[in-house]
Coordinates of N, CA and C in Angstrom, one line a residue:
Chain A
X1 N 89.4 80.2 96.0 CA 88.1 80.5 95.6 C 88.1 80.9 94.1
X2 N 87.2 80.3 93.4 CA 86.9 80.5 91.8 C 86.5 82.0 91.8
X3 N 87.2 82.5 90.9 CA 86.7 84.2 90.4 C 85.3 84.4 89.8
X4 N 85.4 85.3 89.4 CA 84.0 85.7 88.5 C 83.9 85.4 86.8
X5 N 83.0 84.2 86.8 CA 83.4 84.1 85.3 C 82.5 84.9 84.6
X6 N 82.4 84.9 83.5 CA 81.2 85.2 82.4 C 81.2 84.4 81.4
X7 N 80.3 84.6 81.0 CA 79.9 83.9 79.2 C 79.0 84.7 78.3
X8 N 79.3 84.3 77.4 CA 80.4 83.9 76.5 C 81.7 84.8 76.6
X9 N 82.4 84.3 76.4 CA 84.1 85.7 76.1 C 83.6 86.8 74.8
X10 N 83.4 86.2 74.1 CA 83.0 86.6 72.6 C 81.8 86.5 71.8
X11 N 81.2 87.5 71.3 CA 80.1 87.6 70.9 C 79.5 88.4 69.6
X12 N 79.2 87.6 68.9 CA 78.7 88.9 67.4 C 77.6 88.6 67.3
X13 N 76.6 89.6 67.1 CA 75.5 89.5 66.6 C 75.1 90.9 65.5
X14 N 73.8 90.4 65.4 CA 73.5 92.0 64.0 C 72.3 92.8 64.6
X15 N 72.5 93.8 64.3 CA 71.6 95.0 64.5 C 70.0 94.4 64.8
X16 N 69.3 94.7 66.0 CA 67.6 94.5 65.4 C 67.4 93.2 66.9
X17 N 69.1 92.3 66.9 CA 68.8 91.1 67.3 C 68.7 91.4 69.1
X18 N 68.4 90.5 69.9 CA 68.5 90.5 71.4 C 69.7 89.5 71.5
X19 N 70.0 89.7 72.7 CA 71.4 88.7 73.1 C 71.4 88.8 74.9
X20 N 71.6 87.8 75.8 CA 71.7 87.4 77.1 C 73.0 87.0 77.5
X21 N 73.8 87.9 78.1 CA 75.0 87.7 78.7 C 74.8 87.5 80.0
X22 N 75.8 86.0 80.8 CA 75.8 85.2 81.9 C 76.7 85.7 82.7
X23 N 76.6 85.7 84.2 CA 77.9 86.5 85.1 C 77.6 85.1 86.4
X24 N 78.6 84.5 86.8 CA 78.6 83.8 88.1 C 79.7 84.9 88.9
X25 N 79.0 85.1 89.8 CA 79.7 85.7 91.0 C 80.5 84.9 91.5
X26 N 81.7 85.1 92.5 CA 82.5 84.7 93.8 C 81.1 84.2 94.8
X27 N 81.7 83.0 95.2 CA 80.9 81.9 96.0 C 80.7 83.0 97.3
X28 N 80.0 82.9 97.4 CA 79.1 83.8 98.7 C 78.9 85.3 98.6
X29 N 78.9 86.0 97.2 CA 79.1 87.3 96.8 C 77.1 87.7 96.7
X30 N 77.1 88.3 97.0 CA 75.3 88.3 96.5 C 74.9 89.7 96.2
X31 N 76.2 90.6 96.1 CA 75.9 91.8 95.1 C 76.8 92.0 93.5
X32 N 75.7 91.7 92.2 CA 76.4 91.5 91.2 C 75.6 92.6 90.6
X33 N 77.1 93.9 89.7 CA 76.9 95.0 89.1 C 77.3 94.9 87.8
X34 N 76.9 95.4 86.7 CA 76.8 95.2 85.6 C 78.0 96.7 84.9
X35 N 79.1 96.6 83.9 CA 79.1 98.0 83.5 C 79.4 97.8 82.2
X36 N 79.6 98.7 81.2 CA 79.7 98.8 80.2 C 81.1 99.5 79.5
X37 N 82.0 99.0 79.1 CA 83.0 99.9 78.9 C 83.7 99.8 77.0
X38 N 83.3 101.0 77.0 CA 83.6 101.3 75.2 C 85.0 102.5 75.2
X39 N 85.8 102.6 74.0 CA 86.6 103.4 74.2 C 86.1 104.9 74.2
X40 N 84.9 105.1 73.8 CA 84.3 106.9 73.9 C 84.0 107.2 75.3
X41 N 83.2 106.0 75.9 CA 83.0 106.3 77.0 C 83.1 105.9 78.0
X42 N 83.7 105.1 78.0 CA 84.6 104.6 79.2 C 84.0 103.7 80.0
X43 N 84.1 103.3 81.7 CA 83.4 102.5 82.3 C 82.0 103.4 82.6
X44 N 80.7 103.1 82.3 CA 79.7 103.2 82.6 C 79.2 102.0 83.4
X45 N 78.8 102.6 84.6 CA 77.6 101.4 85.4 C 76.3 101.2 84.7
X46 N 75.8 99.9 84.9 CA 74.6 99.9 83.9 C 73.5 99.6 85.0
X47 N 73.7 98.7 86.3 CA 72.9 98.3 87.2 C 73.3 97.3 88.4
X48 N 73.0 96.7 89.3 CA 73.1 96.5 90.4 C 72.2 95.4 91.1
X49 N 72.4 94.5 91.5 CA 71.4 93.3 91.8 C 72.2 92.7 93.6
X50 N 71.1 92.8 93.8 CA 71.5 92.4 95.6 C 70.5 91.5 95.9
X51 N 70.5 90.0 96.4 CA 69.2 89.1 96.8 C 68.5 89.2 95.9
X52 N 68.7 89.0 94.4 CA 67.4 89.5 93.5 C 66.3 90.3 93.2
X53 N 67.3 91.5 93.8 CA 66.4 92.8 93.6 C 67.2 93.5 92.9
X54 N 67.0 94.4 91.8 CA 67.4 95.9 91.2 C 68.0 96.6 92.3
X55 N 69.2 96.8 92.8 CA 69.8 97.8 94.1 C 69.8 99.5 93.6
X56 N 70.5 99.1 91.9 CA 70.9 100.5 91.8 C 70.8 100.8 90.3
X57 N 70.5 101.3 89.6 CA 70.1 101.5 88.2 C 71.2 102.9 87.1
X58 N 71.9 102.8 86.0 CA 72.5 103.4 85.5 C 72.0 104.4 84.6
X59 N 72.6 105.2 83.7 CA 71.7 105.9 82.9 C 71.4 105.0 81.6
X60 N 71.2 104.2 81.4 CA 70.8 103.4 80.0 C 69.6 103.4 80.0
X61 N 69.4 103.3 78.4 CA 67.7 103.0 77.9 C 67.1 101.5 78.1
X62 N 65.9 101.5 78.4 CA 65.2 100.4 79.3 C 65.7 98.9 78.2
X63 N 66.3 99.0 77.0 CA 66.4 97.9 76.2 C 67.5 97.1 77.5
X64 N 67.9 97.7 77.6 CA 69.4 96.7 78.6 C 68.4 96.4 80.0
X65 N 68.2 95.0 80.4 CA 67.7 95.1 81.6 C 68.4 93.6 82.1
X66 N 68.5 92.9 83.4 CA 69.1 92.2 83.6 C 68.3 91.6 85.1
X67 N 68.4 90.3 85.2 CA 68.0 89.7 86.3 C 68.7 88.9 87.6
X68 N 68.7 88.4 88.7 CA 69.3 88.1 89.5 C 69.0 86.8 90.2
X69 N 69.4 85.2 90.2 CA 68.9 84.5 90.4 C 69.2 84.1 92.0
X70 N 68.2 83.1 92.3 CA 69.0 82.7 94.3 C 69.7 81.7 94.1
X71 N 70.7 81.8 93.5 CA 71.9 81.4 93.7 C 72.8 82.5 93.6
X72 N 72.3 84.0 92.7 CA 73.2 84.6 93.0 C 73.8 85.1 91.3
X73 N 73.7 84.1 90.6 CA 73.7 84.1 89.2 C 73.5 85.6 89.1
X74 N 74.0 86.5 87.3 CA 73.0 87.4 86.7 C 73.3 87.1 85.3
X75 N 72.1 87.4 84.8 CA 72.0 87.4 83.2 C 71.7 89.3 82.8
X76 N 72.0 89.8 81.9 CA 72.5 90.7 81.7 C 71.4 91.0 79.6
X77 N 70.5 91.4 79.5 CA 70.0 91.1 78.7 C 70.2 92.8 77.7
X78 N 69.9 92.6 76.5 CA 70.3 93.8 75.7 C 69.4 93.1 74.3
X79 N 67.9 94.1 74.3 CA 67.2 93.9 73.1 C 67.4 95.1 72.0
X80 N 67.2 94.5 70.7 CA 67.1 95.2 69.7 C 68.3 96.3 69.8
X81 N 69.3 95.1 69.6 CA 71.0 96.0 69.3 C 70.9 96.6 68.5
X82 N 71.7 97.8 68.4 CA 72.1 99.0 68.0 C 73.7 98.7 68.4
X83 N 74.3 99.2 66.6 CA 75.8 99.4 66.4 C 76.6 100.1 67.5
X84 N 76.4 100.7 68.4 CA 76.7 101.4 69.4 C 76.5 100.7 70.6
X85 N 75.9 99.5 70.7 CA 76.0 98.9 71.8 C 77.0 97.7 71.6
X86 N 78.2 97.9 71.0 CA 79.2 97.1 70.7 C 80.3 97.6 71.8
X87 N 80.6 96.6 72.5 CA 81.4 97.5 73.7 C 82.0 95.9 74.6
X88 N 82.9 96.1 75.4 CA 83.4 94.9 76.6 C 81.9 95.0 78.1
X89 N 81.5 94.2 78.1 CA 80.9 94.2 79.1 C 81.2 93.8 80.3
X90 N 81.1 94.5 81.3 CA 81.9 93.9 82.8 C 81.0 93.3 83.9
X91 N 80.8 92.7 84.5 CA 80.2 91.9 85.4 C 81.3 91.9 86.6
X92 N 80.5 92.6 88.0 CA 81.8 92.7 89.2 C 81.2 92.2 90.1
X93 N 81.6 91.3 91.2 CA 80.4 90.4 92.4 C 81.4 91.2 93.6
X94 N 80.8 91.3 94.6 CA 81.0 91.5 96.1 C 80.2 91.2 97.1
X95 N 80.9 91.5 98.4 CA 79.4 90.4 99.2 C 78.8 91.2 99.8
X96 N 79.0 92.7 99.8 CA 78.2 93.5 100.1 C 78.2 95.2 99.7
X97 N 78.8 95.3 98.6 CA 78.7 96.3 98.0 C 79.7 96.7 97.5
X98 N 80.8 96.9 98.7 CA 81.8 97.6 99.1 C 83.0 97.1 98.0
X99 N 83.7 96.2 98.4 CA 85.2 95.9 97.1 C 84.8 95.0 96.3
X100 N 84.7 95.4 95.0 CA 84.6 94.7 94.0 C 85.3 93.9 93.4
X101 N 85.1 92.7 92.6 CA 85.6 91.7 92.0 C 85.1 91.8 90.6
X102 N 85.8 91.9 89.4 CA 85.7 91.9 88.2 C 85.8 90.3 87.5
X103 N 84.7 90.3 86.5 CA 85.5 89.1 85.3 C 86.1 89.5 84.4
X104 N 86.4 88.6 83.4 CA 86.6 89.3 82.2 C 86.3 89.7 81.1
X105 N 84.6 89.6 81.8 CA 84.2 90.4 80.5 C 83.8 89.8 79.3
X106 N 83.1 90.1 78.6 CA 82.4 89.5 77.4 C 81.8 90.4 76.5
X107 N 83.0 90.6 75.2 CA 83.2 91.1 73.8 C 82.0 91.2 73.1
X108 N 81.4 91.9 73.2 CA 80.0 91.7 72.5 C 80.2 92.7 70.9
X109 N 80.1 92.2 69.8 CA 80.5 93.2 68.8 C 79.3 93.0 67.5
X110 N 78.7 94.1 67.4 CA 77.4 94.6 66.7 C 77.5 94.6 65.3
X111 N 77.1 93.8 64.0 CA 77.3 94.6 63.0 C 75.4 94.5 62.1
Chain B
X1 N 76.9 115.2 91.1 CA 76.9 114.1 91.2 C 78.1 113.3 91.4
X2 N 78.8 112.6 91.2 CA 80.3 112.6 91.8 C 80.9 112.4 90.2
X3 N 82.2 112.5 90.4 CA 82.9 112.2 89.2 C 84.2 112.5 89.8
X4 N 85.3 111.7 89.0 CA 86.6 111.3 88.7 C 87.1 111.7 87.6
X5 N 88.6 112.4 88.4 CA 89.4 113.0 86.8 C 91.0 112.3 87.0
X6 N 91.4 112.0 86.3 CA 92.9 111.4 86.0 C 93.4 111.8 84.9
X7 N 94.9 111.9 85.1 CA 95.8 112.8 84.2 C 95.4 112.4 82.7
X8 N 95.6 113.2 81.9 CA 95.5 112.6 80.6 C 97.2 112.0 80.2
X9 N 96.8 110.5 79.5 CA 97.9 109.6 79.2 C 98.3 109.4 77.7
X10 N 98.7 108.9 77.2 CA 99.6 108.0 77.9 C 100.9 108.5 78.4
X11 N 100.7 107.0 79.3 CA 102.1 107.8 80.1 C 103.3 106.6 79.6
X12 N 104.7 107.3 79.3 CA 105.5 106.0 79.1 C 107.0 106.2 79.7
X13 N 107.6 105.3 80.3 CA 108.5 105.4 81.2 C 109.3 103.9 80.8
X14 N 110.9 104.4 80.9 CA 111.7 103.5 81.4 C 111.7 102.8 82.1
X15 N 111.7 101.1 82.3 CA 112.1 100.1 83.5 C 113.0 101.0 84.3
X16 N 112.3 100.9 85.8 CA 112.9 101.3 86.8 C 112.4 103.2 87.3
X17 N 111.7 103.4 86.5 CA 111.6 104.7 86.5 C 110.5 105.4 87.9
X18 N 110.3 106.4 88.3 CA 109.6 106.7 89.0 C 107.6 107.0 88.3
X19 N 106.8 106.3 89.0 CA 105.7 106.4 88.6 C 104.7 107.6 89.3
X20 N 103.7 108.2 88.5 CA 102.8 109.2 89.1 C 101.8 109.5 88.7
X21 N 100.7 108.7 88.9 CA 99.6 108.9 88.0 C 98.6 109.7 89.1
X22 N 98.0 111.1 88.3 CA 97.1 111.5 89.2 C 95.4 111.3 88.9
X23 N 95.4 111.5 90.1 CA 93.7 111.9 90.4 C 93.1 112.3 91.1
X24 N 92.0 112.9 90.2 CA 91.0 113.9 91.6 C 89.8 113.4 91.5
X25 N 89.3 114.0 92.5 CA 87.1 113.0 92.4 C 86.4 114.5 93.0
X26 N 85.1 114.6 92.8 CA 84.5 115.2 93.1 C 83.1 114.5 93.7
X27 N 82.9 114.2 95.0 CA 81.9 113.7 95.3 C 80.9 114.1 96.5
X28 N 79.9 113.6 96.5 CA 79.5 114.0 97.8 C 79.0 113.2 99.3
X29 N 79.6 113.5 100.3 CA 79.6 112.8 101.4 C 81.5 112.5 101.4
X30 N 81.5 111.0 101.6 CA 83.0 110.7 102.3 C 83.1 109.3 101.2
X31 N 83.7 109.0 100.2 CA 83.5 108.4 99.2 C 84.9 106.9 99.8
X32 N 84.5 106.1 99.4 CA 85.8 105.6 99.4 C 86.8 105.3 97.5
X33 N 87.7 105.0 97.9 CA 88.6 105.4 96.8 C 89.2 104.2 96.3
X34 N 89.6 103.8 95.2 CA 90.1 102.9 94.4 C 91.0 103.0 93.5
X35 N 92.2 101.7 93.1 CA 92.5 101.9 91.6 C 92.7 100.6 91.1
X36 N 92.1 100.5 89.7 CA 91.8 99.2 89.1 C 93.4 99.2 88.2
X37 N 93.7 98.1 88.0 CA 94.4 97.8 86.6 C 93.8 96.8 86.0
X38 N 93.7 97.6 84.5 CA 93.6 96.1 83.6 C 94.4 95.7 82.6
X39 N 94.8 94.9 82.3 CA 95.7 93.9 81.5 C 94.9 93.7 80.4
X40 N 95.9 93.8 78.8 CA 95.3 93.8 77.6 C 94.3 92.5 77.8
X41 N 92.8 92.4 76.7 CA 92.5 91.3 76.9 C 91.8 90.9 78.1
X42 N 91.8 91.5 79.5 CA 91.0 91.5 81.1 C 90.5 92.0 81.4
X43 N 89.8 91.6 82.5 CA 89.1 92.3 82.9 C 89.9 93.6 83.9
X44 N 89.0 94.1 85.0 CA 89.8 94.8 85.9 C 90.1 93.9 87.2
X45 N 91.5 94.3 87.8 CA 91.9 93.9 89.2 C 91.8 95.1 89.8
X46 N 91.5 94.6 91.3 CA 91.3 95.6 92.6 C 93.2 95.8 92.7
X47 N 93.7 97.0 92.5 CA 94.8 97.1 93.0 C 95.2 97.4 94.5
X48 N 94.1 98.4 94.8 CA 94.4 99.1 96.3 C 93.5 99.6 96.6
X49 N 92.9 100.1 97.8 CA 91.5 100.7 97.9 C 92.2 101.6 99.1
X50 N 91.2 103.0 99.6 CA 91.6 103.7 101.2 C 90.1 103.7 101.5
X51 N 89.6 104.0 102.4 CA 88.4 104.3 103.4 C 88.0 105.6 103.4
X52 N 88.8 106.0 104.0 CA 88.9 107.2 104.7 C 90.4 108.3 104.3
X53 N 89.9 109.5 104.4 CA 90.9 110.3 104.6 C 92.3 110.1 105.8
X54 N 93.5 110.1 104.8 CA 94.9 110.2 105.3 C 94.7 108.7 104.9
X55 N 94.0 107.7 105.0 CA 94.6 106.2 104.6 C 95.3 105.7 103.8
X56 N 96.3 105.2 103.3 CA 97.3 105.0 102.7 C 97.0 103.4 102.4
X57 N 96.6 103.4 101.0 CA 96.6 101.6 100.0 C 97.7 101.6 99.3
X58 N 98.1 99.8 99.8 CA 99.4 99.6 99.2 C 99.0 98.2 98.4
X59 N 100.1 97.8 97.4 CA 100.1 96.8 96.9 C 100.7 96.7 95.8
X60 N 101.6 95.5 95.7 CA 102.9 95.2 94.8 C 103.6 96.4 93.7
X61 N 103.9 97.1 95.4 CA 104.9 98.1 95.4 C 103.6 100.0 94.8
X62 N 102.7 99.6 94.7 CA 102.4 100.9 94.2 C 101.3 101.2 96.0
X63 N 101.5 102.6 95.6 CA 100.9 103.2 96.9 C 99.9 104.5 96.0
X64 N 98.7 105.0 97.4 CA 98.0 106.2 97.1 C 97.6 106.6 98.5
X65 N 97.2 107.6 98.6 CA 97.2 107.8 99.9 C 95.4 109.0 99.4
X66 N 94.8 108.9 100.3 CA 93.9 109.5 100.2 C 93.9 111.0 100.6
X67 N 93.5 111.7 100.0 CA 93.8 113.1 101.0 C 92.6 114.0 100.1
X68 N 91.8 114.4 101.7 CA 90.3 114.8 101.2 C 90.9 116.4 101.4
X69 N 91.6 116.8 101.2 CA 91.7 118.3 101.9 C 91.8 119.0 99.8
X70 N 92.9 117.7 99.3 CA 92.9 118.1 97.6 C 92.2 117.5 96.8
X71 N 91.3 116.5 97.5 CA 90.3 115.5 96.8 C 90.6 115.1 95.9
X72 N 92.4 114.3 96.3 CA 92.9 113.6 95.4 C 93.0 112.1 96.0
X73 N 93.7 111.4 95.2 CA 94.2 109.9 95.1 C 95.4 109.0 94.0
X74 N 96.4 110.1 93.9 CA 97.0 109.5 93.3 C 98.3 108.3 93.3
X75 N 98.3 107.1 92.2 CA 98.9 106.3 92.4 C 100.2 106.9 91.8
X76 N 101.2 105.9 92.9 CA 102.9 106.0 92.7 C 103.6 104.5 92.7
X77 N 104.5 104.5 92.1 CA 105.4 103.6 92.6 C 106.6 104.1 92.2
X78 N 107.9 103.3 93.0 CA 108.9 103.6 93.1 C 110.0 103.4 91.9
X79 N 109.5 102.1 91.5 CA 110.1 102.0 90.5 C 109.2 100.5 89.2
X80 N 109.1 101.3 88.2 CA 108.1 100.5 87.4 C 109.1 99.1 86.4
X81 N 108.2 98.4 86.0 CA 108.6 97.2 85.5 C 107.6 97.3 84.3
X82 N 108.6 96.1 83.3 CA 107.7 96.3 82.2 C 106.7 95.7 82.4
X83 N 106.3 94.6 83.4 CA 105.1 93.9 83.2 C 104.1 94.9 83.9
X84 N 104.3 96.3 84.8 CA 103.7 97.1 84.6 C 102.7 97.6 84.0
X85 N 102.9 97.6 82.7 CA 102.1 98.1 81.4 C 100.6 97.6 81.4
X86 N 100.0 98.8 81.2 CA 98.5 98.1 81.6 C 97.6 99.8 81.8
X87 N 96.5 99.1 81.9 CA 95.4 100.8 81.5 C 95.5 100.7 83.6
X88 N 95.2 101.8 83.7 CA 95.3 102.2 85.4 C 93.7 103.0 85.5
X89 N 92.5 102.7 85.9 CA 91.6 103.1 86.3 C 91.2 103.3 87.8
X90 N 91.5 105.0 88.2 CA 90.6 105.5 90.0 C 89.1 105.2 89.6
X91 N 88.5 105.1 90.9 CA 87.6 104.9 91.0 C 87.1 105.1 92.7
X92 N 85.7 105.8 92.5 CA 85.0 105.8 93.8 C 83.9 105.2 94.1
X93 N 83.6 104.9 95.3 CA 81.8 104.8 95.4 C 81.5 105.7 96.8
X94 N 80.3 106.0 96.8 CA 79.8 106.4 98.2 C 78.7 105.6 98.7
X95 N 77.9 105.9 100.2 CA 77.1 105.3 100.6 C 76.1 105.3 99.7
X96 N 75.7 106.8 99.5 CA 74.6 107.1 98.1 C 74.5 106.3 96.9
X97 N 75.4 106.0 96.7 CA 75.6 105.6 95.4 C 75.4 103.8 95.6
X98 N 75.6 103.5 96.7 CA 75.9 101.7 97.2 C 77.3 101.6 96.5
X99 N 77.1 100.5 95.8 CA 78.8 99.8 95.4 C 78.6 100.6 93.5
X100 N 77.5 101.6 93.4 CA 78.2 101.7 91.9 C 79.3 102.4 92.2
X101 N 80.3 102.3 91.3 CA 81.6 102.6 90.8 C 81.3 103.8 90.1
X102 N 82.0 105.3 90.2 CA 82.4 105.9 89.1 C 84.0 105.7 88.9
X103 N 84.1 106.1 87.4 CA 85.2 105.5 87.3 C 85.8 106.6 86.6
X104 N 87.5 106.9 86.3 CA 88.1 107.7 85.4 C 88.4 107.5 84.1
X105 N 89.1 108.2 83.4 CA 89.0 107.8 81.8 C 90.1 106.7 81.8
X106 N 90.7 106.8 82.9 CA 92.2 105.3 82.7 C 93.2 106.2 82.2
X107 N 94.3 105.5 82.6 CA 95.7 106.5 82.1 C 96.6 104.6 81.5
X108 N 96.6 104.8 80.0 CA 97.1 104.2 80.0 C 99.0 103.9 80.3
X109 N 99.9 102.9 80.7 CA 101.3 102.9 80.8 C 101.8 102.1 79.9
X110 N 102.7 102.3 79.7 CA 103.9 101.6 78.7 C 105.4 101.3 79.3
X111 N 105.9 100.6 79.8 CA 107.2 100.5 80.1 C 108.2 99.9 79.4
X112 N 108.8 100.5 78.9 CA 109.9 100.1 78.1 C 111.6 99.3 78.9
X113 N 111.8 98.4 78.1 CA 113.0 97.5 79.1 C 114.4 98.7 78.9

């Protein structure tokens, strides 16, 4: 079975701008969580998507929001970046909550 | 609200050496338990997971055993390798919570040949 990819690996953008990061789950996975990991603060959960619904929601400001397609897909959206939202982003699929599967993430870096 | 503590690192050891990374969680209800490694450059792997209290997760050679009495989970192995080297993150979830993850700060390792 194909793992969990993302897209892009790598990403620069500048302050002000929006940017859409892609997550394909593990084939038959239909819970896809989003987290955030910087070296201050470590892994933070950002949100949670099950059958294309919102499951579970993190402490972030409403700029970060993200959607769930029926295939299972998520896109992972972040408007009007701020230097501090420069961080590895993680995208993990499971097929029902419970053990997670990680990608590798996509380098998103702010200037 | 729950939260995860693991030793402060880094930790660095000899090839072959005995491994012991701790951790504690504070959660509520009956959580299940985890520990990730990630590889410079990766994302995270599922190393081992327990269920329940006394359950014992194994895999390529490292073990943890759950034990709700010290509301710990710490990973061991017997003897480490340099390909070893790699950040080590515990982690929980509860029913409450669904599948989000809290996670610890990571301990990173270093093994020297």
């Amino acid at each position: 079975k194909a793992g969990v990819t993302q897209t892009p690996r790598y990403l620069i953008k500048t302050r002000g701008q929006q940017v859409t990061l892609s997550c394909s789950p593990i084939s038959g996975h239909r819970s896809v969580s989003w987290y955030q990991q910087t070296p201050g603060q470590g892994l933070q959960f950002l949100f949670e998507y099950f059958s294309e619904t919102q499951r579970n929601k993190g402490n972030f400001p409403g700029r970060f929001s993200g959607r769930q397609f029926s295939n299972s897909r998520s896109e992972m959206n972040v408007s009007t970046l701020e230097l501090g939202d420069s961080a590895l982003y993680l995208c993990a699929s499971s097929f029902q909550g419970y053990e997670q599967y990680f990608g590798p993430g996509t380098r998103l870096t702010v200037t | 609200g729950n939260s995860v503590t693991q030793m402060e690192g880094p930790v660095t050891l000899s090839e072959e050496a005995f491994l012991t990374i701790n951790c504690t969680y504070t959660a509520t209800g009956y959580p299940s338990l985890f520990w990730y490694v990630q590889y410079p450059g990766e994302g995270l792997q599922l190393l081992l997971k327990a269920t329940k209290a006394d359950d014992k997760g194994s895999n390529k050679g490292f073990e943890a055993t759950y034990r709700k009495e010290t509301t710990s989970f710490h990973l061991e192995k017997g003897s480490v390798q340099v390909s070893d080297s790699a950040v080590y993150f515990c982690a929980l979830s509860d029913r409450n919570s669904g599948s989000r993850l809290t996670f610890g700060e990571g301990t990173q390792l270093t093994v020297n040949p």
